[in-house]
Short mmCIF file of C-alpha atoms in Angstrom, two decimals:
data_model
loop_
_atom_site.label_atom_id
_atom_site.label_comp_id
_atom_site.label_asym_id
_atom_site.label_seq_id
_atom_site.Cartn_x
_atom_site.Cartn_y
_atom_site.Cartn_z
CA UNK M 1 -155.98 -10.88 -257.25
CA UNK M 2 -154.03 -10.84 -260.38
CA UNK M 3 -153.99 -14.51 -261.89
CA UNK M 4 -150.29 -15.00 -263.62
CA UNK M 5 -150.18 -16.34 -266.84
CA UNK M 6 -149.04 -19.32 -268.27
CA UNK M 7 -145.03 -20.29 -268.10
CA UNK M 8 -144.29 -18.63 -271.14
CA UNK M 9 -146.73 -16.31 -272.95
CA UNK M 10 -147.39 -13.37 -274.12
CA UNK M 11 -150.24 -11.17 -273.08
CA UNK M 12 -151.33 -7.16 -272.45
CA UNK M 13 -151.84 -5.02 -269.62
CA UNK M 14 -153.44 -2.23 -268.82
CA UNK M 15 -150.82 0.27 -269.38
CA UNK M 16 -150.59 4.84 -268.92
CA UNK M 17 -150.56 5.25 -272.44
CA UNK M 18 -153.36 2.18 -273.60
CA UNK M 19 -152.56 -1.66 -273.39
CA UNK M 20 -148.56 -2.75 -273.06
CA UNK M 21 -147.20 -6.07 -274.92
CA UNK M 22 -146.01 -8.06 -272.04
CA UNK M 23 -143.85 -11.55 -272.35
CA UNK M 24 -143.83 -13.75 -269.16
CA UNK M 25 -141.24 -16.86 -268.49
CA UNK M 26 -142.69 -18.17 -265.27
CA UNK M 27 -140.29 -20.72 -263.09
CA UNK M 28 -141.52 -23.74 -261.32
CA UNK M 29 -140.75 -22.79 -257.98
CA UNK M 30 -143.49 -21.37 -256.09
CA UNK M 31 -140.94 -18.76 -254.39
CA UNK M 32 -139.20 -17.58 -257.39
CA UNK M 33 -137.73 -13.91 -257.29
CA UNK M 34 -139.26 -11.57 -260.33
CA UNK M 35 -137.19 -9.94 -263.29
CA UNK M 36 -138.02 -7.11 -265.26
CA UNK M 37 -136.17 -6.37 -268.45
CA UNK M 38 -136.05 -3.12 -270.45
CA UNK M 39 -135.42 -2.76 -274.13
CA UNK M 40 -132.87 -0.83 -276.04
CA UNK M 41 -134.00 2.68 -277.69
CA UNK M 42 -137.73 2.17 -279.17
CA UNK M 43 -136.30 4.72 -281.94
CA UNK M 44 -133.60 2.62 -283.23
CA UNK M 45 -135.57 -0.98 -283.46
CA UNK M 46 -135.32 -1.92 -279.88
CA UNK M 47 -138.03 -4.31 -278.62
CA UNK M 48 -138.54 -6.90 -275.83
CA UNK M 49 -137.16 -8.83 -278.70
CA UNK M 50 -133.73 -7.85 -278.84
CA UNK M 51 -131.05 -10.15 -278.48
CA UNK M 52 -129.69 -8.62 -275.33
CA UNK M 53 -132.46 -8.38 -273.68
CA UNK M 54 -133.69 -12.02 -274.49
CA UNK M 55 -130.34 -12.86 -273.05
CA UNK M 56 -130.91 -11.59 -269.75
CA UNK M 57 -133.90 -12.57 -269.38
CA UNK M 58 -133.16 -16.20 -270.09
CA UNK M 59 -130.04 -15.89 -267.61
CA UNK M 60 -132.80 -15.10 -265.45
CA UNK M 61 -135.08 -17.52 -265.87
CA UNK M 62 -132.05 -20.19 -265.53
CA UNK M 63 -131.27 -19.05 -261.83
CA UNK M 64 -134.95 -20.19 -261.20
CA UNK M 65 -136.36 -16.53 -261.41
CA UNK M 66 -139.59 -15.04 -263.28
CA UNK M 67 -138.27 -13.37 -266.09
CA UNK M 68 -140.69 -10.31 -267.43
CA UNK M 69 -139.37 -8.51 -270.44
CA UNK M 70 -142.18 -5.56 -272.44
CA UNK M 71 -142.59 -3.29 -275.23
CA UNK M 72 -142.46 0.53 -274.34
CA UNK M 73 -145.48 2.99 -275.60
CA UNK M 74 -145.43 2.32 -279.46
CA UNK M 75 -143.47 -0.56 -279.90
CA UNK M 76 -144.54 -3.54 -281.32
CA UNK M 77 -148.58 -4.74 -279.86
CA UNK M 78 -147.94 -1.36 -277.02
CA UNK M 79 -150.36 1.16 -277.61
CA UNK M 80 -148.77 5.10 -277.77
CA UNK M 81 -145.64 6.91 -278.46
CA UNK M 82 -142.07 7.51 -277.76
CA UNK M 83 -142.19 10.02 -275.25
CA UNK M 84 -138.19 10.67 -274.60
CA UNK M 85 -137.81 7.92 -271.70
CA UNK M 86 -140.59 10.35 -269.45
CA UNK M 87 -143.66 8.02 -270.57
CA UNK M 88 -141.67 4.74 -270.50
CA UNK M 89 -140.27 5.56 -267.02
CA UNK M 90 -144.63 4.91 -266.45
CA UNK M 91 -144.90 1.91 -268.43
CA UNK M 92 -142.04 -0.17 -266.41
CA UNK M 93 -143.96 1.00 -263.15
CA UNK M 94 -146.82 -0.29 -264.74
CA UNK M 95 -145.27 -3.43 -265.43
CA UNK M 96 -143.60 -3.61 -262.21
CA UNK M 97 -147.18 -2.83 -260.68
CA UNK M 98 -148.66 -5.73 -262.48
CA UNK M 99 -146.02 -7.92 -261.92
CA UNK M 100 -146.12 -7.24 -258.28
CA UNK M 101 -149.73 -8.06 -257.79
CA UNK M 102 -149.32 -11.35 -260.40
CA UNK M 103 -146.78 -12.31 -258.53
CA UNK M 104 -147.19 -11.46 -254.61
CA UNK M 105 -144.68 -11.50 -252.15
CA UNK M 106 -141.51 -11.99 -254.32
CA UNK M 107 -138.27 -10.05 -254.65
CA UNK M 108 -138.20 -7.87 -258.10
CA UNK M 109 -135.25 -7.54 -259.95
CA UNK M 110 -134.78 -4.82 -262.82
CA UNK M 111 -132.10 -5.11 -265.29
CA UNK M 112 -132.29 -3.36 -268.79
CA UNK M 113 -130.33 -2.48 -271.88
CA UNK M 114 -128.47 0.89 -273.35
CA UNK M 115 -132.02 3.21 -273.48
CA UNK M 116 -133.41 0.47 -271.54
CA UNK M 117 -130.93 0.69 -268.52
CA UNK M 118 -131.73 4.49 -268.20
CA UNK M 119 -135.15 3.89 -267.67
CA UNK M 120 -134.46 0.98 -265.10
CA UNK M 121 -131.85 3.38 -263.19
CA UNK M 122 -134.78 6.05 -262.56
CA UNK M 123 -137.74 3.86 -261.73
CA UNK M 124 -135.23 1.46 -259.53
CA UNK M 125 -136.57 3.25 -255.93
CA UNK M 126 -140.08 3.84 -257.20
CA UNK M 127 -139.88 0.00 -257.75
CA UNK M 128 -138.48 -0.76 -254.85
CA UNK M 129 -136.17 -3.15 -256.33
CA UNK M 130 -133.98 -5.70 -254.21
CA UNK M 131 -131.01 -4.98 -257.07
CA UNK M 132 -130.05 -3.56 -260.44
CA UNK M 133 -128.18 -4.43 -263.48
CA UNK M 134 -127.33 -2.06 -266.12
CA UNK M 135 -126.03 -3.65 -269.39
CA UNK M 136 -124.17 -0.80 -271.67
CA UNK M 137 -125.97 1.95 -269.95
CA UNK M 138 -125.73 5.28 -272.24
CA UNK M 139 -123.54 7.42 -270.55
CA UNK M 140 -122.65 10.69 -272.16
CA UNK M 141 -126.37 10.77 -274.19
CA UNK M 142 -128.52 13.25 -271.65
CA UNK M 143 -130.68 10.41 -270.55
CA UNK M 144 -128.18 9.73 -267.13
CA UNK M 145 -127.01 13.39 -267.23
CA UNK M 146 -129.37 13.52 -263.81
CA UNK M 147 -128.11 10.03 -262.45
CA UNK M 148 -128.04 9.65 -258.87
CA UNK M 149 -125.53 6.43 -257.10
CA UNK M 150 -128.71 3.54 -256.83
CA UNK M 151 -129.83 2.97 -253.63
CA UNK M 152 -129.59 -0.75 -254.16
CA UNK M 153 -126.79 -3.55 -254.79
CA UNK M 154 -126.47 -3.12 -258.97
CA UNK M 155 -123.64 -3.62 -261.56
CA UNK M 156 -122.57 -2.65 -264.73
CA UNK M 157 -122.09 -4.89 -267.73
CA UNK M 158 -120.02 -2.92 -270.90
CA UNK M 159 -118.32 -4.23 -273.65
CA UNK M 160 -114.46 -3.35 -274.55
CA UNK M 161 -115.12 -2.43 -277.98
CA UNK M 162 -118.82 -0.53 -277.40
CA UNK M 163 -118.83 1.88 -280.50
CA UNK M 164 -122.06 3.70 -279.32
CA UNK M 165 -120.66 4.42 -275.74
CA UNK M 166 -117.04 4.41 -274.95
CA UNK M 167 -115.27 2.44 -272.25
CA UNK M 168 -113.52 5.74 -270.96
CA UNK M 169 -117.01 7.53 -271.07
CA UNK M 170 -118.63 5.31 -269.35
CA UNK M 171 -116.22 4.99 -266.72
CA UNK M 172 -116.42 8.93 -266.23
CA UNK M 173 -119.56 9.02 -265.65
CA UNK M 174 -119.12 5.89 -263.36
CA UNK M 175 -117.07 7.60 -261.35
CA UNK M 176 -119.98 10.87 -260.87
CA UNK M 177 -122.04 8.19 -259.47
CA UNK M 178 -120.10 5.29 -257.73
CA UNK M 179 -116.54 6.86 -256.42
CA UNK M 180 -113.42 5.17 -257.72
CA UNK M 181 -114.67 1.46 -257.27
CA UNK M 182 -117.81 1.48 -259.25
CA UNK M 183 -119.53 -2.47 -260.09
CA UNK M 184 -118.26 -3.02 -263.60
CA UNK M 185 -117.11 -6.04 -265.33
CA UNK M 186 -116.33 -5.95 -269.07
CA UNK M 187 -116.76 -7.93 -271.77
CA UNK M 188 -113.57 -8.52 -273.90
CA UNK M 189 -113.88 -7.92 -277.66
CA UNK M 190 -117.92 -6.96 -277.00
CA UNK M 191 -119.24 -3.95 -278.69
CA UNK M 192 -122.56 -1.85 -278.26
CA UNK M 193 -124.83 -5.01 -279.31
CA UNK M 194 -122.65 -7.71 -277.75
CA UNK M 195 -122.12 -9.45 -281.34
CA UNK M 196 -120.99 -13.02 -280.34
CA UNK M 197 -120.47 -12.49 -276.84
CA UNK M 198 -123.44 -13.49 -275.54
CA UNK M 199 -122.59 -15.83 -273.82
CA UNK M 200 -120.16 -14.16 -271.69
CA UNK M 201 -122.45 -11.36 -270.77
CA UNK M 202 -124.80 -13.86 -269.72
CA UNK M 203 -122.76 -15.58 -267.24
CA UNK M 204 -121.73 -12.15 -266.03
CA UNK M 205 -125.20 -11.12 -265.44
CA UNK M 206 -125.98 -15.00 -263.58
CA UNK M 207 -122.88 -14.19 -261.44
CA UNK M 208 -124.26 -10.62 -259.98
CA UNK M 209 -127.74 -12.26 -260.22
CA UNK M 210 -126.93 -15.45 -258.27
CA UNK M 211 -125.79 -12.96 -255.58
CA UNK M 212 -129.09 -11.38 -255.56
CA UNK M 213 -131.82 -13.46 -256.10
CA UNK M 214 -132.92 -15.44 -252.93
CA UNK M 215 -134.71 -18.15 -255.59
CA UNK M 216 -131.75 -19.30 -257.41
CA UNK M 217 -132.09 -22.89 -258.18
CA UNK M 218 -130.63 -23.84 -261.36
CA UNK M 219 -126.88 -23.38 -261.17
CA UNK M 220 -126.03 -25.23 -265.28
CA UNK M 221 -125.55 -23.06 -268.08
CA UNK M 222 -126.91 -23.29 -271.42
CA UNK M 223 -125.40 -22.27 -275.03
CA UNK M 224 -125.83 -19.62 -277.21
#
């Protein structure tokens, strides 16, 4: 059996392409529900770093869950290359894998960010994920041009002012994949990156999360 790391650290694991950079926020209940984040385009600076994605991952981790955010092939300590979201599809069911046997017997969660949500959208079902939240997904770029409605409860996070992918694109392609009610709250005055709105996307992810997650315990909020 997989022995989970401490509450917060970061380690590698055994990934398709060599070893995978791997950050860990463990929760103190002994039940807690998993969450794996994915990072923005690895072409255009986006790490397990990223503001976003340390956002949702900490919204996470404040509803009592296991919050699991990595580096794709090539990105920071992650062995490999960008491989056009085919390879980093692998390296979240790697992760997932890992996480799975670290953690047994826990609902998983996947959530991820622009280039990130892509790959969460196609490895949802091979994940077998209890749910699904897609923050600024990147409609209109080829990478969802294949999309197919997710088999599992999942929402949509977008900001009003997103100058990478348009409110009215998104919501076409929305509509390809969800009918005329798709799960969609936006973010007044957010663009692409969320620039001091953080905090609002954050409670909106806690609200679909605290939905989801069978381990939510901590109900407060923090601050930016």
């Amino acid at each position: 059996m997989t022995t989970p790391p401490a509450p917060k650290q970061r380690i590698q694991i055994a990934g398709p392409a060599g070893p995978l950079e791997v950050l860990v926020e463990a929760a103190q209940n002994p039940g807690a529900a998993l969450c794996v984040v994915c990072h923005p385009h690895p072409q255009y600076g986006g790490t397990l770093d990223n503001k976003v994605v340390y956002t949702l991952a900490r919204a996470a981790n404040e509803l009592g869950a296991i919050a699991v955010r990595f580096n794709f092939r090539g990105v920071g300590h992650s062995a490999g290359a960008f491989d056009h979201g085919v390879g980093e599809l692998d390296d979240l069911l790697a992760v997932v894998a890992w996480a799975r046997a670290a953690y047994p017997d826990r609902s998983l969660h996947l959530a991820g960010f622009s280039f990130g949500a892509a790959v969460a959208l196609r490895g949802h079902v091979a994940a077998d994920a209890t749910s699904l939240l897609l923050v600024a997904p990147p409609a209109g770029m080829g990478y969802l041009d294949e999309a197919i409605a997710p088999r599992r409860p999942w929402h949509v996070i977008h900001g009003s002012r997103d100058e990478l992918i348009g409110l009215d694109v998104l919501r076409r392609w929305l509509a390809t994949v969800a009918g005329a009610t798709p799960p969609l709250t936006v973010i007044d005055d957010a663009d692409h990156f969320f620039h001091g709105r953080l905090t609002p996307l954050r409670e909106a992810a806690r609200a679909f999360w605290s939905q989801q997650m069978p381990a939510c315990l901590d109900t407060t909020g923090g601050a930016d």
